[in-house]
Tab-separated table of C-alpha atoms and ligand atoms in Angstrom:
chain	number	residue	atom	x	y	z
A	300	MET	CA	-23.090	-2.811	-24.190
A	301	ALA	CA	-20.090	-2.528	-21.905
A	302	GLN	CA	-19.799	-5.245	-19.326
A	303	SER	CA	-19.903	-4.074	-15.749
A	304	ALA	CA	-16.874	-4.819	-13.606
A	305	LEU	CA	-18.451	-3.727	-10.360
A	306	THR	CA	-22.111	-3.556	-9.437
A	307	ILE	CA	-23.140	-2.009	-6.153
A	308	ASP	CA	-26.777	-2.433	-5.250
A	309	GLY	CA	-28.383	-0.620	-2.332
A	310	LEU	CA	-25.239	-0.834	-0.240
A	311	SER	CA	-25.387	0.453	3.335
A	312	VAL	CA	-23.482	0.296	6.563
A	313	ASP	CA	-25.020	1.185	9.867
A	314	PHE	CA	-22.539	2.273	12.544
A	315	GLU	CA	-24.814	1.965	15.580
A	316	GLY	CA	-27.596	4.004	14.054
A	317	PHE	CA	-25.442	6.182	11.786
A	318	LYS	CA	-25.517	5.206	8.122
A	319	ALA	CA	-22.168	6.361	6.729
A	320	VAL	CA	-23.113	4.709	3.412
A	321	ASN	CA	-26.833	4.659	2.860
A	322	GLY	CA	-28.327	2.749	-0.060
A	323	VAL	CA	-25.629	3.374	-2.655
A	324	THR	CA	-26.321	1.922	-6.101
A	325	MET	CA	-23.779	2.312	-8.878
A	326	THR	CA	-22.267	0.353	-11.744
A	327	VAL	CA	-18.694	0.675	-12.987
A	328	ASP	CA	-17.905	-0.666	-16.460
A	329	ASP	CA	-14.963	-2.844	-17.371
A	330	GLY	CA	-11.949	-0.616	-18.016
A	331	GLU	CA	-13.732	2.483	-16.767
A	332	LEU	CA	-12.175	5.169	-14.613
A	333	ARG	CA	-14.704	6.407	-12.078
A	334	VAL	CA	-14.103	9.371	-9.806
A	335	LEU	CA	-15.846	9.588	-6.438
A	336	LEU	CA	-16.377	13.124	-5.204
A	337	GLY	CA	-17.939	14.378	-2.013
A	338	ALA	CA	-17.392	16.615	0.982
A	339	ASN	CA	-15.520	15.453	4.071
A	340	GLY	CA	-17.512	12.707	5.760
A	341	ALA	CA	-19.650	11.992	2.674
A	342	GLY	CA	-18.820	8.284	2.920
A	343	LYS	CA	-16.234	7.895	0.150
A	344	THR	CA	-13.619	6.018	2.172
A	345	THR	CA	-16.326	3.957	3.859
A	346	LEU	CA	-17.649	2.945	0.430
A	347	MET	CA	-14.147	1.774	-0.518
A	348	ASP	CA	-13.917	-0.069	2.803
A	349	LEU	CA	-17.170	-1.856	1.942
A	350	ILE	CA	-16.008	-2.753	-1.576
A	351	SER	CA	-12.664	-4.084	-0.342
A	352	GLY	CA	-14.188	-5.962	2.593
A	353	LYS	CA	-12.440	-3.939	5.292
A	354	THR	CA	-15.875	-2.987	6.606
A	355	LYS	CA	-18.881	-5.300	6.451
A	356	SER	CA	-22.095	-3.920	5.022
A	357	THR	CA	-25.405	-4.158	6.850
A	358	ASP	CA	-27.534	-4.055	3.700
A	359	GLY	CA	-27.184	-4.357	-0.088
A	360	ARG	CA	-24.908	-6.322	-2.411
A	361	VAL	CA	-21.572	-5.967	-4.202
A	362	TYR	CA	-20.809	-7.929	-7.379
A	363	LEU	CA	-17.439	-8.303	-9.058
A	364	HIS	CA	-18.500	-9.127	-12.608
A	365	ASP	CA	-21.134	-11.804	-11.899
A	366	THR	CA	-19.763	-12.917	-8.555
A	367	ASP	CA	-21.538	-11.796	-5.421
A	368	ILE	CA	-18.670	-10.780	-3.128
A	369	THR	CA	-20.817	-9.113	-0.480
A	370	ASN	CA	-19.139	-9.282	2.922
A	371	TRP	CA	-16.426	-11.683	1.838
A	372	GLU	CA	-13.265	-11.578	3.892
A	373	GLU	CA	-10.872	-8.824	2.851
A	374	HIS	CA	-8.090	-11.194	1.692
A	375	LYS	CA	-10.569	-13.185	-0.391
A	376	ILE	CA	-11.798	-10.022	-2.117
A	377	ALA	CA	-8.188	-9.021	-2.794
A	378	ARG	CA	-7.539	-12.442	-4.304
A	379	ALA	CA	-10.698	-12.165	-6.411
A	380	GLY	CA	-9.103	-9.106	-8.031
A	381	ILE	CA	-9.913	-5.937	-6.114
A	382	GLY	CA	-6.649	-4.175	-5.320
A	383	ARG	CA	-6.357	-1.250	-2.988
A	384	LYS	CA	-3.567	1.180	-2.384
A	385	PHE	CA	-3.333	1.624	1.357
A	386	GLN	CA	-1.743	4.378	3.351
A	387	ILE	CA	0.525	1.787	4.937
A	388	PRO	CA	3.544	1.516	2.638
A	389	SER	CA	4.290	-1.843	1.092
A	390	VAL	CA	7.503	-0.715	-0.626
A	391	PHE	CA	10.716	-2.411	0.530
A	392	LYS	CA	12.822	0.661	1.283
A	393	GLU	CA	16.171	-1.133	1.058
A	394	LEU	CA	15.529	-2.629	-2.392
A	395	THR	CA	15.751	-0.935	-5.771
A	396	VAL	CA	12.643	0.173	-7.619
A	397	ARG	CA	13.066	-2.671	-10.095
A	398	ARG	CA	13.630	-5.296	-7.411
A	399	ASN	CA	10.477	-4.154	-5.598
A	400	LEU	CA	8.467	-4.783	-8.753
A	401	GLU	CA	10.174	-8.134	-9.345
A	402	VAL	CA	9.290	-9.276	-5.846
A	403	ALA	CA	5.693	-8.148	-6.362
A	404	SER	CA	5.451	-9.951	-9.705
A	405	CYS	CA	6.618	-13.137	-8.007
A	406	LYS	CA	3.614	-12.958	-5.719
A	407	LYS	CA	1.305	-12.848	-8.692
A	408	PRO	CA	-0.629	-16.071	-9.051
A	409	GLY	CA	0.358	-17.894	-12.213
A	410	VAL	CA	3.962	-16.775	-12.286
A	411	PHE	CA	5.091	-19.033	-9.476
A	412	ALA	CA	7.415	-20.609	-12.019
A	413	ASN	CA	9.579	-17.546	-11.495
A	414	LEU	CA	10.224	-18.582	-7.930
A	415	ARG	CA	11.686	-21.860	-9.053
A	416	PHE	CA	13.453	-20.895	-12.231
A	417	GLY	CA	14.444	-17.320	-11.574
A	418	PHE	CA	13.038	-14.430	-13.524
A	419	GLY	CA	11.970	-15.425	-16.978
A	420	THR	CA	11.406	-13.068	-19.863
A	421	ASP	CA	7.700	-12.788	-19.052
A	422	ALA	CA	8.397	-11.344	-15.632
A	423	GLU	CA	11.058	-9.049	-17.103
A	424	ARG	CA	8.712	-7.787	-19.738
A	425	ASN	CA	6.007	-7.302	-17.176
A	426	VAL	CA	8.317	-5.300	-14.897
A	427	ASP	CA	9.505	-3.178	-17.832
A	428	GLU	CA	5.911	-2.451	-18.769
A	429	VAL	CA	4.992	-1.456	-15.253
A	430	LEU	CA	8.084	0.773	-14.952
A	431	GLU	CA	7.014	2.522	-18.137
A	432	LEU	CA	3.413	2.891	-16.967
A	433	ILE	CA	4.382	4.471	-13.640
A	434	GLY	CA	7.082	6.623	-15.235
A	435	LEU	CA	9.963	5.178	-13.190
A	436	THR	CA	12.023	3.519	-15.935
A	437	GLU	CA	14.909	5.899	-15.317
A	438	GLU	CA	14.743	5.370	-11.556
A	439	GLN	CA	14.651	1.582	-11.742
A	440	ASP	CA	18.084	1.076	-10.148
A	441	ARG	CA	17.560	3.548	-7.323
A	442	ILE	CA	17.087	2.317	-3.785
A	443	ALA	CA	13.447	2.942	-2.888
A	444	ALA	CA	14.401	4.772	0.315
A	445	TYR	CA	15.797	7.640	-1.788
A	446	LEU	CA	12.666	8.216	-3.854
A	447	SER	CA	10.614	11.381	-3.419
A	448	HIS	CA	7.133	11.172	-1.874
A	449	GLY	CA	5.510	11.217	-5.313
A	450	GLN	CA	7.849	8.569	-6.736
A	451	THR	CA	7.169	6.347	-3.723
A	452	GLN	CA	3.440	6.645	-4.359
A	453	TRP	CA	3.933	5.710	-8.024
A	454	LEU	CA	5.979	2.701	-7.007
A	455	GLU	CA	3.186	1.686	-4.606
A	456	LEU	CA	0.798	1.913	-7.530
A	457	GLY	CA	3.237	-0.129	-9.616
A	458	LEU	CA	3.315	-2.868	-6.979
A	459	LEU	CA	-0.447	-2.949	-7.124
A	460	ILE	CA	-0.729	-3.150	-10.918
A	461	THR	CA	1.927	-5.859	-11.037
A	462	GLN	CA	-0.674	-8.033	-9.344
A	463	ASN	CA	-2.942	-7.266	-12.299
A	464	PRO	CA	-6.081	-6.551	-10.259
A	465	LYS	CA	-9.412	-6.341	-12.059
A	466	ILE	CA	-10.331	-3.251	-10.078
A	467	ILE	CA	-8.020	-0.706	-8.468
A	468	LEU	CA	-9.246	1.463	-5.607
A	469	LEU	CA	-7.328	4.692	-5.003
A	470	ASP	CA	-8.251	6.892	-2.055
A	471	GLU	CA	-6.817	10.398	-2.543
A	472	PRO	CA	-3.730	9.288	-4.496
A	473	THR	CA	-2.344	12.828	-4.755
A	474	ALA	CA	-2.456	13.581	-1.018
A	475	GLY	CA	0.745	15.346	0.033
A	476	MET	CA	2.005	15.691	-3.539
A	477	THR	CA	3.416	18.810	-5.174
A	478	GLN	CA	1.570	20.276	-8.142
A	479	ALA	CA	4.084	18.723	-10.535
A	480	GLU	CA	3.726	15.321	-8.869
A	481	THR	CA	-0.067	15.636	-8.992
A	482	HIS	CA	0.100	16.352	-12.714
A	483	LYS	CA	2.386	13.377	-13.304
A	484	THR	CA	-0.038	11.214	-11.318
A	485	SER	CA	-2.837	12.253	-13.671
A	486	GLU	CA	-0.679	11.112	-16.601
A	487	ILE	CA	-0.080	7.767	-14.916
A	488	VAL	CA	-3.777	7.305	-14.186
A	489	ASN	CA	-4.546	8.208	-17.804
A	490	ASN	CA	-2.001	5.571	-18.915
A	491	LEU	CA	-3.909	2.982	-16.893
A	492	LYS	CA	-7.262	3.885	-18.420
A	493	GLY	CA	-8.782	1.055	-20.357
A	494	ARG	CA	-6.229	-1.433	-18.999
A	495	HIS	CA	-7.698	-1.542	-15.513
A	496	THR	CA	-10.993	-0.604	-13.946
A	497	ILE	CA	-10.182	2.184	-11.517
A	498	ILE	CA	-12.157	3.962	-8.822
A	499	VAL	CA	-10.500	7.130	-7.531
A	500	VAL	CA	-11.515	9.285	-4.599
A	501	GLU	CA	-10.092	12.775	-5.089
A	502	HIS	CA	-10.672	16.308	-3.831
A	503	ASP	CA	-8.265	18.113	-6.110
A	504	MET	CA	-10.511	19.383	-8.917
A	505	ALA	CA	-7.585	20.246	-11.180
A	506	PHE	CA	-6.547	16.587	-10.962
A	507	VAL	CA	-10.135	15.393	-11.412
A	508	ARG	CA	-10.518	17.469	-14.572
A	509	GLU	CA	-7.380	15.871	-16.004
A	510	ILE	CA	-8.516	12.296	-15.451
A	511	ALA	CA	-12.281	12.185	-15.135
A	512	GLU	CA	-14.710	10.435	-17.396
A	513	ARG	CA	-17.696	9.695	-15.183
A	514	ILE	CA	-18.035	11.136	-11.707
A	515	THR	CA	-20.245	9.931	-8.881
A	516	VAL	CA	-20.928	12.468	-6.146
A	517	LEU	CA	-21.681	11.186	-2.669
A	518	HIS	CA	-23.451	13.270	-0.072
A	519	LEU	CA	-24.391	12.086	3.423
A	520	GLY	CA	-23.757	8.493	2.390
A	521	GLN	CA	-25.965	8.652	-0.690
A	522	VAL	CA	-25.434	9.151	-4.418
A	523	LEU	CA	-26.299	12.778	-5.134
A	524	ALA	CA	-25.375	12.927	-8.808
A	525	GLU	CA	-23.566	11.121	-11.594
A	526	GLY	CA	-22.192	12.525	-14.828
A	527	ASN	CA	-19.203	13.948	-16.650
A	528	VAL	CA	-17.101	16.825	-15.304
A	529	GLU	CA	-19.205	19.498	-16.968
A	530	GLN	CA	-22.501	18.033	-15.802
A	531	ILE	CA	-21.219	17.722	-12.253
A	532	GLU	CA	-19.713	21.197	-12.143
A	533	ASN	CA	-22.973	22.697	-13.379
A	534	ASN	CA	-25.275	20.628	-11.201
A	535	PRO	CA	-27.003	22.969	-8.712
A	536	LYS	CA	-27.542	20.159	-6.159
A	537	VAL	CA	-23.821	19.375	-6.240
A	538	ARG	CA	-22.839	23.023	-5.936
A	539	GLU	CA	-25.106	23.447	-2.947
A	540	ALA	CA	-24.275	20.229	-1.122
A	541	TYR	CA	-20.600	19.806	-1.817
A	542	LEU	CA	-19.210	23.087	-2.914
A	543	GLY	CA	-21.248	25.519	-0.902
A	544	SER	CA	-21.694	28.908	-2.480
A	545	LYS	CA	-18.084	28.898	-3.717
A	546	GLY	CA	-18.690	26.623	-6.659
A	547	ILE	CA	-16.128	24.087	-7.812
A	548	SER	CA	-12.636	25.529	-7.605
B	286	ATP	N1	-16.079	2.785	11.972
B	286	ATP	C1	-16.870	3.866	12.036
B	286	ATP	N2	-17.747	4.033	13.053
B	286	ATP	C2	-18.537	5.125	13.114
B	286	ATP	N3	-18.543	6.102	12.203
B	286	ATP	C3	-17.678	6.010	11.188
B	286	ATP	C4	-16.805	4.891	11.030
B	286	ATP	N4	-16.070	5.068	9.898
B	286	ATP	C5	-16.480	6.244	9.373
B	286	ATP	N5	-17.432	6.801	10.132
B	286	ATP	C6	-18.127	8.061	9.858
B	286	ATP	O1	-18.738	7.946	8.595
B	286	ATP	C7	-18.723	9.188	7.900
B	286	ATP	C8	-18.094	8.992	6.551
B	286	ATP	O2	-16.694	8.857	6.704
B	286	ATP	P1	-15.706	8.604	5.489
B	286	ATP	O3	-14.358	8.467	6.075
B	286	ATP	O4	-16.233	7.515	4.657
B	286	ATP	O5	-15.833	9.984	4.712
B	286	ATP	P2	-15.041	10.481	3.440
B	286	ATP	O6	-16.070	10.824	2.408
B	286	ATP	O7	-13.977	9.529	3.074
B	286	ATP	O8	-14.421	11.852	3.988
B	286	ATP	P3	-12.968	12.528	3.750
B	286	ATP	O9	-13.132	13.338	2.487
B	286	ATP	O10	-12.806	13.410	4.933
B	286	ATP	O11	-11.939	11.458	3.642
B	286	ATP	C9	-17.997	10.168	8.801
B	286	ATP	O12	-18.960	10.925	9.506
B	286	ATP	C10	-17.209	9.270	9.735
B	286	ATP	O13	-17.004	9.891	10.969
B	287	MG	MG1	-11.913	9.607	3.052
């Protein structure tokens, strides 16, 4: 049986009488890629806020492997291995792509030796791997300020995976991207499959179809359905609640 990376049990948050997340229970396996779907206001971002500790829950538990991390401070949850890509950019615009990743790999616990002795082969190899994974090997010597929107997002993702988080949370990673960039992002996410446990919130169904394994649908703060793309697309409750009469487009 696959080991679960994240276990969410009856998780709720009550914003002065309004439960944006209301008794959510779900389990994400080690190395799994889970997509969260749901209409605007369904509670997807709030659920990520609860997992990452940005928002404190009012009921329920969150476990990272066997550790109960419920309502830990945000920085402590990050250190425990839950990494989140924020809207706020963390890329150093004046540095090259490669240098950005080198700086990020220096912050990684366990490679502090690099700070004292300069970059060793381990760090180099790690940076090369990450460049390959995010598809920026050829852009490695470019100054980050000159990257396109999509490339900047991939570098952000690279900075995150350099930290080697156990779980990566991505909230609408393709927002603002062109179709080509969105497609490339699906390739990158597919590259990460199995290496990291990833939870992705996404609206773009074309993107979801390219990456999805299991999907959890949220509706009014609750889990409405769980299944693979086909099961979700054919689920009448999902069509009614999320997609209206239009169906999944
Ligand atoms: N701090 C807060 N206080 C009160 N209500 C909030 C707070 N944060 C979120 N909400 C409400 O909770 C609901 C869920 O919001 P959330 O941002 O989680 O939705 P979402 O599924 O991410 O939607 P979208 O697809 O638009 O990003 C919304 O009705 C929102 O207005
Ligand atoms: Mg949201």
